PDB file of C-alpha atoms in Angstrom:
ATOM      1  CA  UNK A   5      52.591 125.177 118.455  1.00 61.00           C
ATOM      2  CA  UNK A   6      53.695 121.681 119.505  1.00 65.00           C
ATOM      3  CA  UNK A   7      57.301 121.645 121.026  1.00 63.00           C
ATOM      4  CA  UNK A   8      59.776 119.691 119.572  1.00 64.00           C
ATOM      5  CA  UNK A   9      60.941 117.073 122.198  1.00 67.00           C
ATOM      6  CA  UNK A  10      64.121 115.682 120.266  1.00 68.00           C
ATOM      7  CA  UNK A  11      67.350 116.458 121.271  1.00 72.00           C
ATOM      8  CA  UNK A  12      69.563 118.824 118.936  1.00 73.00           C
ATOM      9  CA  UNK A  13      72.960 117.833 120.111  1.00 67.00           C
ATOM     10  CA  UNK A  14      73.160 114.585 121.028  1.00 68.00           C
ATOM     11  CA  UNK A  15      75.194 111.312 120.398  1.00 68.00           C
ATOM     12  CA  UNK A  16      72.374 110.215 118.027  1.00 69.00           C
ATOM     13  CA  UNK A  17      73.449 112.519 115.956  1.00 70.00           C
ATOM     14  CA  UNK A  18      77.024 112.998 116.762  1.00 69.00           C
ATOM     15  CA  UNK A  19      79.658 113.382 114.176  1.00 70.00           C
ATOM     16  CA  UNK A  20      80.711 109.155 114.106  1.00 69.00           C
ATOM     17  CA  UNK A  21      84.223 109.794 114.128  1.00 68.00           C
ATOM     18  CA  UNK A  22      84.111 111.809 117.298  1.00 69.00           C
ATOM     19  CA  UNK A  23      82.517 108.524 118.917  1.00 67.00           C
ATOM     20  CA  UNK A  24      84.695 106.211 117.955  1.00 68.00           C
ATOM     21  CA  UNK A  25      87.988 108.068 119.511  1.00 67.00           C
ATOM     22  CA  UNK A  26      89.698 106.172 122.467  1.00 64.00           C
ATOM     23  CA  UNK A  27      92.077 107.628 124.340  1.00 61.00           C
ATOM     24  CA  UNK A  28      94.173 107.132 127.821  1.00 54.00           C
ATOM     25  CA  UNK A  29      92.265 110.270 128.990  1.00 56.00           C
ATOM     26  CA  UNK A  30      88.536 109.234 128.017  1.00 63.00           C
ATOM     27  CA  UNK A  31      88.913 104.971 127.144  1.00 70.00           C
ATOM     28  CA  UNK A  32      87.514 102.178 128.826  1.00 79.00           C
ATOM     29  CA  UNK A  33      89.738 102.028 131.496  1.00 83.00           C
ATOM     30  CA  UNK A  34      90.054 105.253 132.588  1.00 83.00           C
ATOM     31  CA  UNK A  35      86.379 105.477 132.245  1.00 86.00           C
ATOM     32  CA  UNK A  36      85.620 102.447 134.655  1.00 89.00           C
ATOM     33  CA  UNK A  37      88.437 103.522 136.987  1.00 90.00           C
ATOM     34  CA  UNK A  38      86.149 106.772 137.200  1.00 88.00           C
ATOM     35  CA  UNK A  39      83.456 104.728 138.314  1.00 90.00           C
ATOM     36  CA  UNK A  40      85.312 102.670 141.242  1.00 91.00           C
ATOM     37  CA  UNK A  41      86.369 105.753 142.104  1.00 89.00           C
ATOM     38  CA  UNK A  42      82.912 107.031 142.784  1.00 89.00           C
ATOM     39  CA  UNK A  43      81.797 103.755 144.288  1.00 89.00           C
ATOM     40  CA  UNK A  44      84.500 104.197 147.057  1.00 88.00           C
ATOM     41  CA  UNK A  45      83.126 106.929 148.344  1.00 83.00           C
ATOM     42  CA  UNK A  46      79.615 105.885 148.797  1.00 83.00           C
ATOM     43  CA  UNK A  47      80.654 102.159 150.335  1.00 78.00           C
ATOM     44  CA  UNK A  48      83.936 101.256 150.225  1.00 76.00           C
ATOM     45  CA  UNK A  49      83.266  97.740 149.131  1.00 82.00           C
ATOM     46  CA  UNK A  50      86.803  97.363 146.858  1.00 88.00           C
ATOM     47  CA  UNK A  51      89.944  95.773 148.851  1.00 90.00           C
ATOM     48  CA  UNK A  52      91.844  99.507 148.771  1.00 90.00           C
ATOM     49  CA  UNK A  53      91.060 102.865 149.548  1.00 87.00           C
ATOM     50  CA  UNK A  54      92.042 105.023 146.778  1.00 86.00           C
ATOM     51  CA  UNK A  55      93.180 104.789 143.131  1.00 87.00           C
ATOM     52  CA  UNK A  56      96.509 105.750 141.057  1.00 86.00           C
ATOM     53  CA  UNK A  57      95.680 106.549 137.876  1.00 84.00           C
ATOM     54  CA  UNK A  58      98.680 106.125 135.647  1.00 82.00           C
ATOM     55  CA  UNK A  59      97.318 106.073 132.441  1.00 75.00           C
ATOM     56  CA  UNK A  60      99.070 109.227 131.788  1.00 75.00           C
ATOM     57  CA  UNK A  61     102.570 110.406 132.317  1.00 75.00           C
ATOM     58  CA  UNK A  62     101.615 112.974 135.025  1.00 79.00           C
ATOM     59  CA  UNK A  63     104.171 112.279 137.492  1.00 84.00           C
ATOM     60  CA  UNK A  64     103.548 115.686 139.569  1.00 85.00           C
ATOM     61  CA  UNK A  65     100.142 114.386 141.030  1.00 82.00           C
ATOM     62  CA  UNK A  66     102.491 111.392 142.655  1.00 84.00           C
ATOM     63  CA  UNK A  67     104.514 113.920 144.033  1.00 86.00           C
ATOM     64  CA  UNK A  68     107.466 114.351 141.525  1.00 88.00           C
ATOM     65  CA  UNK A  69     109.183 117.811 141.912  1.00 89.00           C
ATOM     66  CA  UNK A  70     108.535 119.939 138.987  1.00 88.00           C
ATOM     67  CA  UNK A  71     111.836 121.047 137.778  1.00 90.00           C
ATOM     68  CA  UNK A  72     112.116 124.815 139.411  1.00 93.00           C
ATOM     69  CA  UNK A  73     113.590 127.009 135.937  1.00 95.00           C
ATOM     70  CA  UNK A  74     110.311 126.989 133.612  1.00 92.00           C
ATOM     71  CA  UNK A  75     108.364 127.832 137.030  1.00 94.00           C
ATOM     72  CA  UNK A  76     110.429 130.401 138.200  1.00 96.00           C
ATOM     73  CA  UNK A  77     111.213 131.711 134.511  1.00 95.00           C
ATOM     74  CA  UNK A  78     107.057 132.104 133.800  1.00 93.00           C
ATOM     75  CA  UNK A  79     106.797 134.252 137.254  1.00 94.00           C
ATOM     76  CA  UNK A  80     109.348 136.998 136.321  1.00 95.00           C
ATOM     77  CA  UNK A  81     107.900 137.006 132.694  1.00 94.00           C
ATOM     78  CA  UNK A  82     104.475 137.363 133.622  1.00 93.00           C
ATOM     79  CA  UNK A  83     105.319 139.916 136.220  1.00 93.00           C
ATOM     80  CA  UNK A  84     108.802 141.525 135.063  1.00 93.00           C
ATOM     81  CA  UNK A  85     109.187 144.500 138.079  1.00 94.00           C
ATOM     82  CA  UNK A  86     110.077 141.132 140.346  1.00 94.00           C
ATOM     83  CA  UNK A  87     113.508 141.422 138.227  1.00 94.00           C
ATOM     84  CA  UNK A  88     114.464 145.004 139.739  1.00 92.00           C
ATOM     85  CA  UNK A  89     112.828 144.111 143.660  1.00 93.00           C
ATOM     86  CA  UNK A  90     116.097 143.981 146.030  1.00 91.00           C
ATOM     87  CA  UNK A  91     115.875 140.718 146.991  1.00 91.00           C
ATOM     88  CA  UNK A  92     115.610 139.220 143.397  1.00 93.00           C
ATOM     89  CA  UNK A  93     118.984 138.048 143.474  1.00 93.00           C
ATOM     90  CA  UNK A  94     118.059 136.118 146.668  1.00 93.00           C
ATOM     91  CA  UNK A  95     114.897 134.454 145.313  1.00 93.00           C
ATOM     92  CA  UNK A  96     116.001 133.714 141.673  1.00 96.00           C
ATOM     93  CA  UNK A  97     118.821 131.921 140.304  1.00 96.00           C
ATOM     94  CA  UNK A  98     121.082 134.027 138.112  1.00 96.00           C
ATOM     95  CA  UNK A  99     120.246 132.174 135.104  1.00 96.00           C
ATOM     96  CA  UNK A 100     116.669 132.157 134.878  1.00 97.00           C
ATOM     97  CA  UNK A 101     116.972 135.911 135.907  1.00 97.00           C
ATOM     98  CA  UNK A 102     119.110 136.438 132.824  1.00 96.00           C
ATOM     99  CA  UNK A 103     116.937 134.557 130.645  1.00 95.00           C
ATOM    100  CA  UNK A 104     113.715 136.546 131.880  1.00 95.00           C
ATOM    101  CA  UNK A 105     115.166 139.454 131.077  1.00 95.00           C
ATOM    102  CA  UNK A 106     116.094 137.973 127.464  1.00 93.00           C
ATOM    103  CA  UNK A 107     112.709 136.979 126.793  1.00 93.00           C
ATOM    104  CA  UNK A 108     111.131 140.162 128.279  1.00 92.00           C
ATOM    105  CA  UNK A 109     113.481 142.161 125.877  1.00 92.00           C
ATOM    106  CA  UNK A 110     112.536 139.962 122.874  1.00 90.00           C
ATOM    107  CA  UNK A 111     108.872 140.461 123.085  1.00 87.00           C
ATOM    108  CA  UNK A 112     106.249 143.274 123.464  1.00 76.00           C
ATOM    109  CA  UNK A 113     104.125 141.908 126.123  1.00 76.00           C
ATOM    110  CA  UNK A 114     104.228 138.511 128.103  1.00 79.00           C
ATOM    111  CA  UNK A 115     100.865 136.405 127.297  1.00 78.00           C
ATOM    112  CA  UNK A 116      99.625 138.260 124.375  1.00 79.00           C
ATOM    113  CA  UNK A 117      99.004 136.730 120.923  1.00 83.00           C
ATOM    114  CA  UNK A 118     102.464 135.428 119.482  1.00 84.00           C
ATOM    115  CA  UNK A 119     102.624 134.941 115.788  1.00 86.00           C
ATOM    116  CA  UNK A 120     101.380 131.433 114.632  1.00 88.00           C
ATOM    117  CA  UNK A 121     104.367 129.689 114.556  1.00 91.00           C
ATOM    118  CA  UNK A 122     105.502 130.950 117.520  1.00 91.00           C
ATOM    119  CA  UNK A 123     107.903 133.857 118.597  1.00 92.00           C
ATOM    120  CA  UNK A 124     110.694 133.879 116.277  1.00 93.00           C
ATOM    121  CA  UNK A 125     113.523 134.114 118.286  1.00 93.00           C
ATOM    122  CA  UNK A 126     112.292 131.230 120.336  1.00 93.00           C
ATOM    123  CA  UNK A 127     112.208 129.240 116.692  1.00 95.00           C
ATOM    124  CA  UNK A 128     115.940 130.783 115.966  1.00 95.00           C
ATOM    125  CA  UNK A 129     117.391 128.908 119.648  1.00 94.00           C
ATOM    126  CA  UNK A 130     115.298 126.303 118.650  1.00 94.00           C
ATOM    127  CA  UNK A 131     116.859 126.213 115.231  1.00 95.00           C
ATOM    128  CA  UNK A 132     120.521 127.198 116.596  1.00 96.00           C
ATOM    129  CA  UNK A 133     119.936 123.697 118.882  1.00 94.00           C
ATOM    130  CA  UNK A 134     118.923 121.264 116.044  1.00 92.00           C
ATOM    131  CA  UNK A 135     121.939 123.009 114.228  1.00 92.00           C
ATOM    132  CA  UNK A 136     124.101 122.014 116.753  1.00 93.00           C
ATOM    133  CA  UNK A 137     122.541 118.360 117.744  1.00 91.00           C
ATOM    134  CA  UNK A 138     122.236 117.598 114.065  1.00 89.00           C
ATOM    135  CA  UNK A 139     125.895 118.982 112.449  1.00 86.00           C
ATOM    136  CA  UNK A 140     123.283 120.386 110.064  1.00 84.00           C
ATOM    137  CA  UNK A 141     121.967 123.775 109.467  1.00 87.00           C
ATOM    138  CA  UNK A 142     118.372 124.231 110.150  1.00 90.00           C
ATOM    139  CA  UNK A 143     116.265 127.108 109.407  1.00 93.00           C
ATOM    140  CA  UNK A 144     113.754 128.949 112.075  1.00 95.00           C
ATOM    141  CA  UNK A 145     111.796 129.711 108.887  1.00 94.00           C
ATOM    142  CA  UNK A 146     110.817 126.055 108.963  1.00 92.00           C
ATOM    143  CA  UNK A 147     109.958 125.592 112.446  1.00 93.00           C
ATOM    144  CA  UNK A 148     106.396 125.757 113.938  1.00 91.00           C
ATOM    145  CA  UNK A 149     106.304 125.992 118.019  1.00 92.00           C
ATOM    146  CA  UNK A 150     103.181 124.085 119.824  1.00 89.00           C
ATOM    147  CA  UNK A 151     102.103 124.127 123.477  1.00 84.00           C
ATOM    148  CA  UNK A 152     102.276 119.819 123.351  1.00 81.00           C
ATOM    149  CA  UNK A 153     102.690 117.450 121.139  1.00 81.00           C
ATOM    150  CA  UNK A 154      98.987 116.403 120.780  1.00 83.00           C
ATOM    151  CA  UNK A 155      98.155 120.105 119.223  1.00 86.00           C
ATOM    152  CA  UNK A 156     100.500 119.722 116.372  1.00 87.00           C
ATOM    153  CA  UNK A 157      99.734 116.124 115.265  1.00 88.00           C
ATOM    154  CA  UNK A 158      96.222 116.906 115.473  1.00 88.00           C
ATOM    155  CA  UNK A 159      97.035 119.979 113.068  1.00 88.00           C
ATOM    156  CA  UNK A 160      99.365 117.728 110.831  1.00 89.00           C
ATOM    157  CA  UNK A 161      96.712 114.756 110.403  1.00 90.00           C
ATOM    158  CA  UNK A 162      94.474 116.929 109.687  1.00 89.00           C
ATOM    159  CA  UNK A 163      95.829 118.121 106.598  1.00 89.00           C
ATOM    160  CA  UNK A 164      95.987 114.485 105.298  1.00 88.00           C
ATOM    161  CA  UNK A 165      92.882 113.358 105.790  1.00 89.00           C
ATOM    162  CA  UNK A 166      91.348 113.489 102.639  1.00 87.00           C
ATOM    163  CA  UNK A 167      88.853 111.409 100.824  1.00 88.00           C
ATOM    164  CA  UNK A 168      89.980 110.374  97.172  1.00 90.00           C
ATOM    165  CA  UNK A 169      87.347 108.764  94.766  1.00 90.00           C
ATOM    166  CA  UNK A 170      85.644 107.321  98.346  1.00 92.00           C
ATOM    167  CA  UNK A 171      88.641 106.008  99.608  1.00 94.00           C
ATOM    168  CA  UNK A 172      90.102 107.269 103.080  1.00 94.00           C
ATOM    169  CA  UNK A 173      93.334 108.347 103.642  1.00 95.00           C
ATOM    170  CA  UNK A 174      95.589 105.764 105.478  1.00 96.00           C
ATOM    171  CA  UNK A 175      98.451 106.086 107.774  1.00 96.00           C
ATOM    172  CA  UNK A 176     100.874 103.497 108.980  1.00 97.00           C
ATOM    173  CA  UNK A 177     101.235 103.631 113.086  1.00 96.00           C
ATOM    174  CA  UNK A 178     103.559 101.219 115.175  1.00 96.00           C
ATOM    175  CA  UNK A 179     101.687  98.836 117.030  1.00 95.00           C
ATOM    176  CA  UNK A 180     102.016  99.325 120.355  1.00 93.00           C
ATOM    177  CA  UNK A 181     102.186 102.929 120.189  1.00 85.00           C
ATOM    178  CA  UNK A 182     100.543 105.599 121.780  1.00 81.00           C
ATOM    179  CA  UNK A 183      97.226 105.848 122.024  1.00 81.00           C
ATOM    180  CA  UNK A 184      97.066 109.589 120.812  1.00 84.00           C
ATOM    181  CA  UNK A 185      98.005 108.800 117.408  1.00 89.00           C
ATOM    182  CA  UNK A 186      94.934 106.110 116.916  1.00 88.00           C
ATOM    183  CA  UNK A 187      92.681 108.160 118.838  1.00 86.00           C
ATOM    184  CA  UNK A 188      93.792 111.184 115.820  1.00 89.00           C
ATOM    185  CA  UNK A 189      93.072 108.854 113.055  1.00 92.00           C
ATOM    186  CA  UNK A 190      89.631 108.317 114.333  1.00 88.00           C
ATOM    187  CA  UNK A 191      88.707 111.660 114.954  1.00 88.00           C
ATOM    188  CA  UNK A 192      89.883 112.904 111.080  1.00 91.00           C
ATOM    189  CA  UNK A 193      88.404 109.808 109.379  1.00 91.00           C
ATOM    190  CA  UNK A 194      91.775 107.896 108.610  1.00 94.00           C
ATOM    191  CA  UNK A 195      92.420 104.443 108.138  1.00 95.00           C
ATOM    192  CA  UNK A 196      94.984 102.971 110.730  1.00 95.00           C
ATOM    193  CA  UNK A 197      98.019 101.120 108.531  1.00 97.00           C
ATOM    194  CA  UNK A 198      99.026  98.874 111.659  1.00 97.00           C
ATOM    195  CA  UNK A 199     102.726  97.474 111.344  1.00 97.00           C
ATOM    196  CA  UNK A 200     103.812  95.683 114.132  1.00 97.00           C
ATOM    197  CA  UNK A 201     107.193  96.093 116.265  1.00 96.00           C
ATOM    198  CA  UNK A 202     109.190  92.313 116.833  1.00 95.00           C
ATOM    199  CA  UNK A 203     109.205  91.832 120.965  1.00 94.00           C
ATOM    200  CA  UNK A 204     111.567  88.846 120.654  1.00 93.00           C
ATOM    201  CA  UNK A 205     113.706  91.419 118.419  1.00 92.00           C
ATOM    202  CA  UNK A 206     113.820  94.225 121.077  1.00 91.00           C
ATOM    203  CA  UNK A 207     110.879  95.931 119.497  1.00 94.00           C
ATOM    204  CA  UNK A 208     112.849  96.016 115.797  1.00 93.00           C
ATOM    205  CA  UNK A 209     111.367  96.653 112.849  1.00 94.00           C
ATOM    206  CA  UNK A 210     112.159  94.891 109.142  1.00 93.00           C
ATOM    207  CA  UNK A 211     110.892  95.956 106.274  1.00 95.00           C
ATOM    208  CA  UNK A 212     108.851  93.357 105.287  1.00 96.00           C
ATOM    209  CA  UNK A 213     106.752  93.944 108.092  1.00 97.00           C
ATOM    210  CA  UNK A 214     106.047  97.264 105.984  1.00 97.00           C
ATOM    211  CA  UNK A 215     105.401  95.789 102.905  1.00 97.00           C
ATOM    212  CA  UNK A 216     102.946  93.293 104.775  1.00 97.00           C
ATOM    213  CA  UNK A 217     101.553  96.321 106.117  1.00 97.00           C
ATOM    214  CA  UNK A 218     100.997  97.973 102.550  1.00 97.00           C
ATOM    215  CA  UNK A 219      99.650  94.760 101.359  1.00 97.00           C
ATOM    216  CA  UNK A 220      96.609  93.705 103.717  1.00 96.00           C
ATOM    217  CA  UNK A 221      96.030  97.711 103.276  1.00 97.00           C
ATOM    218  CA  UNK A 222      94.838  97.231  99.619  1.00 95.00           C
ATOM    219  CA  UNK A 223      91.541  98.479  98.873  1.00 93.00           C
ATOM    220  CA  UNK A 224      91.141 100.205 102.646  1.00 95.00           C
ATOM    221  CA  UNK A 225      92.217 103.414 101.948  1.00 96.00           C
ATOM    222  CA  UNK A 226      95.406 105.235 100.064  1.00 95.00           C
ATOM    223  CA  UNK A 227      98.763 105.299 102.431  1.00 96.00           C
ATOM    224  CA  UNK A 228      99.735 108.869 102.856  1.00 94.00           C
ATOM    225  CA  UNK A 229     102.191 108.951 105.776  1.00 94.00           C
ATOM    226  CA  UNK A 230     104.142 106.585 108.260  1.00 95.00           C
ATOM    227  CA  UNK A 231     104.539 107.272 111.458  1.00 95.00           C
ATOM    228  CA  UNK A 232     107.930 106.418 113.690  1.00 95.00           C
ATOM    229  CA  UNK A 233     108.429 106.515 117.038  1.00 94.00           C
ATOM    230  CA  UNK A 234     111.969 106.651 118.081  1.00 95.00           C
ATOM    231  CA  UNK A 235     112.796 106.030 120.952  1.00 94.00           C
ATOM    232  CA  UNK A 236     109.738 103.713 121.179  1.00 93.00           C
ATOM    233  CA  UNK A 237     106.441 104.827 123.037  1.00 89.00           C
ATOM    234  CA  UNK A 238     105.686 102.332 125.080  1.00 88.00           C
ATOM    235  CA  UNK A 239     108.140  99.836 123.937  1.00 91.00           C
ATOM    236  CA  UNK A 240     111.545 102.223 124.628  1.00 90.00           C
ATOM    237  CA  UNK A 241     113.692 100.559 122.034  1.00 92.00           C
ATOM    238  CA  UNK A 242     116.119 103.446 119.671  1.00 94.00           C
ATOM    239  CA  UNK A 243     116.597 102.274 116.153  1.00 95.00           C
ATOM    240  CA  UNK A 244     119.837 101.994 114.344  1.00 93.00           C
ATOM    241  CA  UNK A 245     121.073 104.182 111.993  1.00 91.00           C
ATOM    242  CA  UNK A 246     120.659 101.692 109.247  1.00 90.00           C
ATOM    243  CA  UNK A 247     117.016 100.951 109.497  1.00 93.00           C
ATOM    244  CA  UNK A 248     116.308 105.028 109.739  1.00 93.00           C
ATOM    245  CA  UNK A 249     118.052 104.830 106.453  1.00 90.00           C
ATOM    246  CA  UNK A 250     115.742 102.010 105.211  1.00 92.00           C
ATOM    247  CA  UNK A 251     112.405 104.120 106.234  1.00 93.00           C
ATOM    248  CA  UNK A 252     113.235 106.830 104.564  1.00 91.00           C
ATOM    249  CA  UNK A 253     114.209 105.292 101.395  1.00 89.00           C
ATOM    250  CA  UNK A 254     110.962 103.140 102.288  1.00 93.00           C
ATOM    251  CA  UNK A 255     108.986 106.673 102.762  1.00 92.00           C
ATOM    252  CA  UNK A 256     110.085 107.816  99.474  1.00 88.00           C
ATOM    253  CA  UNK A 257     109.555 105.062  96.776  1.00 91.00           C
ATOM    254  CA  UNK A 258     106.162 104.854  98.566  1.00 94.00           C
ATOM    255  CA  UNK A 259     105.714 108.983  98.484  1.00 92.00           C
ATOM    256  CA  UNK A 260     104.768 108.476 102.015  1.00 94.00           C
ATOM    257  CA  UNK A 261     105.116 111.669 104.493  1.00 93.00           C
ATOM    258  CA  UNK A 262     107.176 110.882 107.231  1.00 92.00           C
ATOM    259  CA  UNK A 263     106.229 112.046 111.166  1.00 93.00           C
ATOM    260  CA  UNK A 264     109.067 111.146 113.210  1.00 92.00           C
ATOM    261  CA  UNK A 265     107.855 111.382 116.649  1.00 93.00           C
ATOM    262  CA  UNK A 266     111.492 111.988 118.665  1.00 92.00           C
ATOM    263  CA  UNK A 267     110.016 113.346 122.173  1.00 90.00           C
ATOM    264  CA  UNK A 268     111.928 110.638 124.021  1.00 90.00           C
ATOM    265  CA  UNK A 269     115.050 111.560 122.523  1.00 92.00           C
ATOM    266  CA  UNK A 270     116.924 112.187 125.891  1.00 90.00           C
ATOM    267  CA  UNK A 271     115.248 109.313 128.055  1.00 88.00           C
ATOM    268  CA  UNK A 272     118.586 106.732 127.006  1.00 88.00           C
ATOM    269  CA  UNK A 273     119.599 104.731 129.547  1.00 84.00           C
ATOM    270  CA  UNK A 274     122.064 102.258 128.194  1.00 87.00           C
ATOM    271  CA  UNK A 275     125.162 104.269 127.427  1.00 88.00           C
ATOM    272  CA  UNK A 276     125.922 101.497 123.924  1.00 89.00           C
ATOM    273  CA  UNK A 277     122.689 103.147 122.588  1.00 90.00           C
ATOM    274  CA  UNK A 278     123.277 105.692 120.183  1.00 91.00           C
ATOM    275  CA  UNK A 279     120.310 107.607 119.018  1.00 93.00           C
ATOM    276  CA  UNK A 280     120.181 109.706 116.033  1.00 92.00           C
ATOM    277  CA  UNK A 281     116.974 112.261 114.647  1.00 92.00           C
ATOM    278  CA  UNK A 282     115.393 111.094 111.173  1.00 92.00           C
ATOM    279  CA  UNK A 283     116.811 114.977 110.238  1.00 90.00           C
ATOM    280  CA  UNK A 284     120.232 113.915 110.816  1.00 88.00           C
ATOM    281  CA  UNK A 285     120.121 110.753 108.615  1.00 88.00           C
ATOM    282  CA  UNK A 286     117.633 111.513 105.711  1.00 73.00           C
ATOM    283  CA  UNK A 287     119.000 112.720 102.332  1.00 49.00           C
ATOM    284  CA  UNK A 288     116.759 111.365  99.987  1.00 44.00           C
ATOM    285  CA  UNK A 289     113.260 111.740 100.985  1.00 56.00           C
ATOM    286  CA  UNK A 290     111.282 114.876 100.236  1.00 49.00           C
ATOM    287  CA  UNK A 291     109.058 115.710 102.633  1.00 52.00           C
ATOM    288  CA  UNK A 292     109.667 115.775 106.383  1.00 60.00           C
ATOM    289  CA  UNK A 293     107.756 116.555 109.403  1.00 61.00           C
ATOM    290  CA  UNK A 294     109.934 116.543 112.627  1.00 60.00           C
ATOM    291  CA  UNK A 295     107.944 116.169 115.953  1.00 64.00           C
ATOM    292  CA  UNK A 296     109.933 117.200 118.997  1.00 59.00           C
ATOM    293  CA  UNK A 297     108.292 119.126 122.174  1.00 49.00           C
ATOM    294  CA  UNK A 298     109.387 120.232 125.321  1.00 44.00           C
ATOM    295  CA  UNK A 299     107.852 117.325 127.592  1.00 43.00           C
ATOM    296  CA  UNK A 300     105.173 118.309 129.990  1.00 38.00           C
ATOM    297  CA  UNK A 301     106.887 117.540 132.848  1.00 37.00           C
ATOM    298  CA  UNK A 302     109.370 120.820 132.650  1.00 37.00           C
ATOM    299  CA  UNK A 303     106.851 123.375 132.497  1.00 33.00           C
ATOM    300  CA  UNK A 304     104.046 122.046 134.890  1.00 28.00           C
TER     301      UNK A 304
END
């Protein structure tokens, strides 16, 4: 029998969408920074010696100090008889001894399977927090925890893409934004909505940049959701009360899901800014995804 020389699994016959996804972790410039990278170790013929690659917030591998609590908290949970040694007290600060032994009591065993939306009575802080931030009660019930931000877009995108009488499903993204949510979009088959932030307006938005938006859409695919970034990702700028008010009433005569993307909530640094969660100003829409993660930077 003759052998079959042809490739199974190979980008000739790669799903297309997978292809087509550009990201800061696998895009062209990370990909050619790769390859000067190589090219200075065999013969150094670039003006430097080394690379930074900053194309992702991963300020540890320049030498930023993790913050000390989720490390220390993650030792004593994954090996609780450190809590009773004699010198515990010594080596561990009282509060994330307190809180280890919290957790420990909570749960059956640290690093087994936790229930898919995470242990509940990290979802009931979680929920006693928004509570408090918001000066509006929100329920654990409706809470879903995810190691990242990434993992839970990916999860939520997924459910919209959907083909309807062969049109795509569309999204509107910020432009600039971050490269994940494009790079999402891609991967599920969606058609990117672009609406673009005003630079001479400190990265504002109006709403007839929307309705543009919706317009030049026609015929590409069928809007299903917006996406907001707030504070801005890369562009930093908070937006005011009002215009959250205008988005959501935009979100609902368009029966567009909202994903407010808020994981920059606490990086303010102009004390006249006032910044304010879509969950703490919406009242007429119907359906709302809130995006909020611990950053990366506290637990690595």
């Amino acid at each position: 029998m003759a052998l079959n020389n042809s490739k199974p699994f190979s980008t000739l016959n790669f799903n297309p969408h997978i292809l087509n996804v550009e990201y800061a972790v696998r895009g062209l410039i990370p990909t050619r920074a790769s390859e000067i990278a190589l090219e200075l170790d065999v013969d150094h013929k670039w003006p430097f010696n080394e690379l930074t690659y900053l194309n992702l917030g991963n300020p540890q591998n320049l030498g930023s100090k993790p913050i000390t609590f989720g490390r220390q908290l993650i030792s004593l949970c994954a090996y609780p008889p450190i809590i009773d040694l004699p010198g515990a007290c010594s080596l561990f600060p009282e509060d994330v001894l307190i809180r280890a032994k919290s957790i420990i009591s909570s749960i059956t065993s640290f690093g087994g399977y936790t229930d898919s939306f995470g242990f509940e009575f990290v979802r009931r802080e979680v929920a006693n927090y928004i509570s408090y931030r918001d000066n509006c009660q929100a329920d654990f019930r409706n809470i879903f925890l995810s190691d990242g931000a990434s993992k839970i877009i990916f999860n939520i995108i997924s459910c919209i893409a959907k083909v309807q009488d062969d049109i795509p499903s569309g999204i509107l993204i910020p432009i600039p934004q971050y490269p994940l949510y494009t790079a999402c979009l891609s991967y599920f088959g969606i058609v990117p909505i672009p609406y673009f932030l005003d630079e001479d307006n400190d990265w504002g938005l109006s709403m007839d940049e929307l309705q543009e938006a919706l317009v030049l859409n026609q015929g590409k695919s069928i809007p299903r959701a917006m996406v907001v970034i707030n504070p801005g990702n890369p562009t930093g700028q908070c937006l005011p009360f009002h215009m959250q008010v205008e988005i959501l009433k935009f979100c609902n005569e368009q029966r567009l899901l909202l994903l407010a993307d808020e994981v920059y909530q606490d990086n303010l640094h102009d004390d006249a800014v006032k910044w304010f969660s879509f969950k703490n100003v919406y009242s007429s829409i119907q359906v709302l995804i809130y995006v909020k993660y611990l950053p990366t930077l506290f637990l690595m």
